[in-house]
Coordinates of C-alpha atoms and ligand atoms in Angstrom, one line a residue:
X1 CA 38.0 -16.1 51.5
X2 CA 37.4 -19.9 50.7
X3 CA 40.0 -21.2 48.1
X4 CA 38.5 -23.4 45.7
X5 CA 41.8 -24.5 43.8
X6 CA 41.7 -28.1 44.2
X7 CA 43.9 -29.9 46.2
X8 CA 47.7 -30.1 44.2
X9 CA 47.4 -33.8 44.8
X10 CA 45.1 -34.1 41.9
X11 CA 47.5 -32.8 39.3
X12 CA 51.1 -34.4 40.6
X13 CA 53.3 -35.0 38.1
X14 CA 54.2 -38.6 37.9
X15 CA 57.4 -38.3 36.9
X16 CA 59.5 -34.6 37.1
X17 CA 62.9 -34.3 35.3
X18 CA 65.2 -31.7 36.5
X19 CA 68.3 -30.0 34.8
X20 CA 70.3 -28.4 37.9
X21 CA 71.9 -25.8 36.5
X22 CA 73.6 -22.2 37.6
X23 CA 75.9 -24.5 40.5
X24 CA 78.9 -22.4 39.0
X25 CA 76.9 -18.8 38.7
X26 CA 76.2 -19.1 42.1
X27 CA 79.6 -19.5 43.2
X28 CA 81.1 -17.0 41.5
X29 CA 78.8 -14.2 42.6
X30 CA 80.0 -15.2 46.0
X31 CA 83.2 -15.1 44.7
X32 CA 83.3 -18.5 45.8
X33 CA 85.1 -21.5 43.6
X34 CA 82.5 -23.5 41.4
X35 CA 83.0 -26.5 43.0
X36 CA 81.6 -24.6 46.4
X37 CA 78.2 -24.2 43.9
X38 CA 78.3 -27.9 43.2
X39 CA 78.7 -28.8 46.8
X40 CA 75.6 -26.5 47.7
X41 CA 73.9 -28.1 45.1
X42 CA 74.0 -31.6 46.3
X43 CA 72.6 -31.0 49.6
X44 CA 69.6 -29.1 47.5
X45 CA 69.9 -32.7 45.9
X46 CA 68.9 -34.6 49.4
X47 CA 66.1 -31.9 50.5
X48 CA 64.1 -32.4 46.8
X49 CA 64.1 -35.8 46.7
X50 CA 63.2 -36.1 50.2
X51 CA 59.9 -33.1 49.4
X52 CA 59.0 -35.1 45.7
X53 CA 59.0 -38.1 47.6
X54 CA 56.4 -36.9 50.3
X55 CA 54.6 -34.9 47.5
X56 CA 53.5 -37.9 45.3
X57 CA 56.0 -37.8 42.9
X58 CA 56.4 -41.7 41.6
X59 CA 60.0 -40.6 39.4
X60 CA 62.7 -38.0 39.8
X61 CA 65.6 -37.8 37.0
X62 CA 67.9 -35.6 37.9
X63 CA 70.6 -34.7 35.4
X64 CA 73.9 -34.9 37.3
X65 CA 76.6 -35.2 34.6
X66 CA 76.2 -35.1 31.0
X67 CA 78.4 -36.8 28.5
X68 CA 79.7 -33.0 27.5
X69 CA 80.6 -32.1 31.0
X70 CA 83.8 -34.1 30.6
X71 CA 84.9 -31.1 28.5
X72 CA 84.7 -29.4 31.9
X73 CA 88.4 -29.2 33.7
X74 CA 89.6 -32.2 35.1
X75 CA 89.2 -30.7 39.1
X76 CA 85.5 -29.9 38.5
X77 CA 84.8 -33.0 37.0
X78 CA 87.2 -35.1 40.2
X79 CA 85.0 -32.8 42.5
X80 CA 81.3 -33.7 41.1
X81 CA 82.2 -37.0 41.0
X82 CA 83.8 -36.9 44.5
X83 CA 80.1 -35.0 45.7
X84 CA 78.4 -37.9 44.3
X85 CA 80.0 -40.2 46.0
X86 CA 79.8 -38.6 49.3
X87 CA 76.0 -38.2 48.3
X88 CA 75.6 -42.2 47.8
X89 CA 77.4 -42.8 51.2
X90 CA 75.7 -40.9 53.0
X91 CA 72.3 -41.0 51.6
X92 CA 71.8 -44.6 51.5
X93 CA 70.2 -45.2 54.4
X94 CA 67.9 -42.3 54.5
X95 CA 66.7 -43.3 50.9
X96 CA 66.3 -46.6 51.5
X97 CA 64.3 -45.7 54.8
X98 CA 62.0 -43.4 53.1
X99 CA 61.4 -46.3 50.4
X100 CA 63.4 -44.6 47.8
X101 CA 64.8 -46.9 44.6
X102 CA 67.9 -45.4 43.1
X103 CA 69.0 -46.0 39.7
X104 CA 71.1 -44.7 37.4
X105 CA 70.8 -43.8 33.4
X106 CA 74.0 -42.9 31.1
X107 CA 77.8 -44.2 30.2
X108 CA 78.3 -45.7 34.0
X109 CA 80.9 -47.6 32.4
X110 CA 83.1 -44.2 31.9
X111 CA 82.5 -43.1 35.8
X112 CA 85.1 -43.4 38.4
X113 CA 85.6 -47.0 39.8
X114 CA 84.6 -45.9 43.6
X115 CA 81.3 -44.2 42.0
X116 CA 80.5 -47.0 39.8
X117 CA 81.0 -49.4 43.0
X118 CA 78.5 -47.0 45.1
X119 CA 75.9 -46.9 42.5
X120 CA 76.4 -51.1 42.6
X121 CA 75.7 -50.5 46.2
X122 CA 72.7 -48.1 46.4
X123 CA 70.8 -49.8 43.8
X124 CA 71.2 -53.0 45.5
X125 CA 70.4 -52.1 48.6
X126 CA 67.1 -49.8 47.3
X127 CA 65.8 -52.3 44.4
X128 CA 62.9 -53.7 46.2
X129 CA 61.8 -50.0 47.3
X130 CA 58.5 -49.1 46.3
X131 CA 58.8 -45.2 47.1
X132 CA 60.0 -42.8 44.7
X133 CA 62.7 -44.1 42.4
X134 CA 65.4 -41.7 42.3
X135 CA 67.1 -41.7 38.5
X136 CA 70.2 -40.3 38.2
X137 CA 71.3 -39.2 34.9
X138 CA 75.4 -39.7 34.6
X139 CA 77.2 -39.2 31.8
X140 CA 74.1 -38.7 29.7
X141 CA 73.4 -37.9 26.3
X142 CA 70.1 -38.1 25.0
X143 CA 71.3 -38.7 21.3
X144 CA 74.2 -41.0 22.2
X145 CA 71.2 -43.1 23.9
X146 CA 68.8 -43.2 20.9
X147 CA 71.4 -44.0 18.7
X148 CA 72.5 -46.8 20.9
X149 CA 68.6 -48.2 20.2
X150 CA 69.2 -47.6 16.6
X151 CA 72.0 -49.7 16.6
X152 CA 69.9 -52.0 18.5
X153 CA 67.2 -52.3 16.4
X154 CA 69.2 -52.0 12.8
X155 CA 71.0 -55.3 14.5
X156 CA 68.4 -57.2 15.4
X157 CA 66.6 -56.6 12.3
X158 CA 69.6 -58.2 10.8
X159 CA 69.9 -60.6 12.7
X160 CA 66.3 -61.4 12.1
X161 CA 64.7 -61.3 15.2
X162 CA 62.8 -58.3 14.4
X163 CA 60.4 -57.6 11.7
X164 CA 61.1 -53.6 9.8
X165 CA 57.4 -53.3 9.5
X166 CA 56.7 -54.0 12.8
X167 CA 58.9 -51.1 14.0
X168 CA 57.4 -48.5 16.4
X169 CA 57.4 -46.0 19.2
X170 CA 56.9 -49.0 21.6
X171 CA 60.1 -50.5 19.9
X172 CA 62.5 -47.3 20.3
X173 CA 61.3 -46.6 23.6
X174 CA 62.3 -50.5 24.5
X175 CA 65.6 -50.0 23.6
X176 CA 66.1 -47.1 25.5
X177 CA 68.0 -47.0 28.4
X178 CA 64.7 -45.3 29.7
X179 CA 62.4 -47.9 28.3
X180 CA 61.2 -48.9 32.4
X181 CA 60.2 -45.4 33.4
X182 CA 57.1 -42.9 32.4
X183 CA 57.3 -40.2 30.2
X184 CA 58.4 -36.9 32.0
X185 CA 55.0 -35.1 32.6
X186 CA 57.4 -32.1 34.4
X187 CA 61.1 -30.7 33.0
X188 CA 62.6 -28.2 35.8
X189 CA 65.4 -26.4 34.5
X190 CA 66.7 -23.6 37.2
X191 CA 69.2 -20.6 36.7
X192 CA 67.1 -18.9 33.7
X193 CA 68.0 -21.1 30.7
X194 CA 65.7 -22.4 28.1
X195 CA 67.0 -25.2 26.5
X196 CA 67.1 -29.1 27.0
X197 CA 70.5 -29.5 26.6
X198 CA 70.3 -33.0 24.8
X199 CA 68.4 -34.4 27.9
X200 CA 65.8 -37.0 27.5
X201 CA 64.8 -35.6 23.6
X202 CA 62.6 -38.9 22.5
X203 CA 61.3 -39.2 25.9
X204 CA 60.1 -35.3 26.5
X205 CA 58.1 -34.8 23.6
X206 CA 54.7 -34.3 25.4
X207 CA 56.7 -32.9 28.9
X208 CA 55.6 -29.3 30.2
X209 CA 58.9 -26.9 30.8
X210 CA 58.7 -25.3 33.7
X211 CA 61.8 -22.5 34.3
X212 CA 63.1 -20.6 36.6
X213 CA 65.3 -18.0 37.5
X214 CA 66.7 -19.3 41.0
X215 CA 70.3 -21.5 40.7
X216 CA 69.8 -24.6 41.8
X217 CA 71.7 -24.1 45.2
X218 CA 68.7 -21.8 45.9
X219 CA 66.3 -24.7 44.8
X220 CA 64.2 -25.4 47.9
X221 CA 61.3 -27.0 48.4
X222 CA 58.6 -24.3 48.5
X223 CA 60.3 -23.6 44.8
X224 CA 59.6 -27.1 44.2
X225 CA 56.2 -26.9 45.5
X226 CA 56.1 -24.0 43.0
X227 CA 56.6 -25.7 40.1
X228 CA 54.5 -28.4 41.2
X229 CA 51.3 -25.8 41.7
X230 CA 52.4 -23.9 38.0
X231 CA 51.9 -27.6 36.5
X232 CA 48.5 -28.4 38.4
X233 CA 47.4 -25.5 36.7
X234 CA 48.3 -26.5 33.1
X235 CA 45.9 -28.4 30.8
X236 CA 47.3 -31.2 28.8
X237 CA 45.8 -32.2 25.4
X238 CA 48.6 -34.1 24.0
X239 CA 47.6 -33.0 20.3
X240 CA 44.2 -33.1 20.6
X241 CA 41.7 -30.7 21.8
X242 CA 40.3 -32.0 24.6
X243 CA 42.3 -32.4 28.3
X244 CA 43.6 -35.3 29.1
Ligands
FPP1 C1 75.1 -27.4 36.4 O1 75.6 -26.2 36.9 C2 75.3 -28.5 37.3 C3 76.1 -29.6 37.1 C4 76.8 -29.8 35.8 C5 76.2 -30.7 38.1 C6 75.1 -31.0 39.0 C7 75.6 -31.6 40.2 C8 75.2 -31.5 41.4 C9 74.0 -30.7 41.8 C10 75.9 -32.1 42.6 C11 76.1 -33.6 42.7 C12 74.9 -34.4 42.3 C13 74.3 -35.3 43.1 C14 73.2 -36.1 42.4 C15 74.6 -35.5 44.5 P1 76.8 -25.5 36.2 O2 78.1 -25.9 36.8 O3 76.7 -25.7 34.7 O4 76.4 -24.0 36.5 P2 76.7 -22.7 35.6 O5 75.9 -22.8 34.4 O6 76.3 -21.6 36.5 O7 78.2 -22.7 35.3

């Protein structure tokens, strides 16, 4: 039988965001410790970005660390932050030879010194990359951000560099710390939760959610390639009736 889908190609998703969550469910159904799930995780981390890379995919934002996981207990939080670092070292090669930029949203300024230094390091060596750009989200919160940018904007209005009238979308999403990226056309949240977990909230209000039961250890790429066909299937009318 002839399949007449079109290609996936015609539908990619400009930009996917991805929550990774269930690291810690995994574990412990193995009886394993959670940092075990977080370590599985990040290698899932290297074999996504490589597949949304050769797919099409122009951003990935992967939340890593939110600004509530420092509630998390101080070994956890050591051993993501230990992961990540191990991720940068690494990676950096292979990203930069498959063309990938890395960058980095959140409250950098509260990471470890060594993980600050190897974010310095990645993006320096990946900012003329053309490829996918790779955004991690570290110590994020989507509410601290926009209230940074209504800081921003109540200060320059007083400072009268800004006119109140002339105050729109295209002015909060400048003083975002997203304000250089697309919109999210794809959220992926794994491990069976529904919810966005104050993750990109200005910037995801026209994204389709796509979720799924598998923990994000178990994230390969055919489930990526999953998502990615689910999407291509979707029609997008932004509000208005016809697809855009
Ligand atoms: C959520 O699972 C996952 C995290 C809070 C951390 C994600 C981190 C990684 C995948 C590894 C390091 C990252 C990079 C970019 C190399 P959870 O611990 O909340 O799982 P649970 O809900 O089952 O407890």
């Amino acid at each position: 039988m002839i399949d007449m889908k079109p290609p996936l190609t015609h539908k990619v998703p400009q930009h996917i965001a991805i929550i990774m969550d269930g690291n810690g469910r995994w574990a412990q159904s193995r009886g394993e410790p959670r940092v075990h799930g977080h370590r599985s995780g990040a290698q899932r981390v290297r074999e996504v970005v490589e597949a949304a890379g050769q797919q099409g995919v122009k951003v990935l934002t992967l939340y890593a660390f939110s600004e509530e996981n420092w509630q998390r207990p101080i070994e956890e939080v050591h051993a993501l932050f230990s992961l990540l670092v191990s991720y940068l070292r690494e990676e950096i090669e292979r990203l930069h030879e498959n063309g990938v930029q890395l960058c980095s949203i959140g409250a950098i300024e509260k990471l470890p010194e060594d993980c600050q230094q190897w974010l310095r390091v990645v993006e320096e060596r990946t900012r003329s990359n053309q490829g996918l750009k790779l955004v991690l989200a570290l110590s994020y919160s989507s509410r601290t951000d926009i209230l940074r940018a209504v800081r921003g904007i109540a200060a320059a209005v007083k400072e009268g560099t800004l006119d109140e009238q002339s105050i729109g979308e295209a002015t909060i999403n400048s003083y975002l710390s997203t304000n250089l990226l697309p919109e999210p056309d794809l959220l992926i949240r794994t491990s069976g939760e529904q919810r966005l977990s104050n993750f990109l909230l200005w910037e995801m209000a026209y994204t389709e959610f796509y979720f799924t039961k598998v923990h994000w250890p178990d994230f390969s790429r055919a489930d990526l390639e999953a998502a990615l066909s689910d999407y291509a299937e979707r029609e997008r009318r932004f509000g208005s009736i016809h697809p855009q």
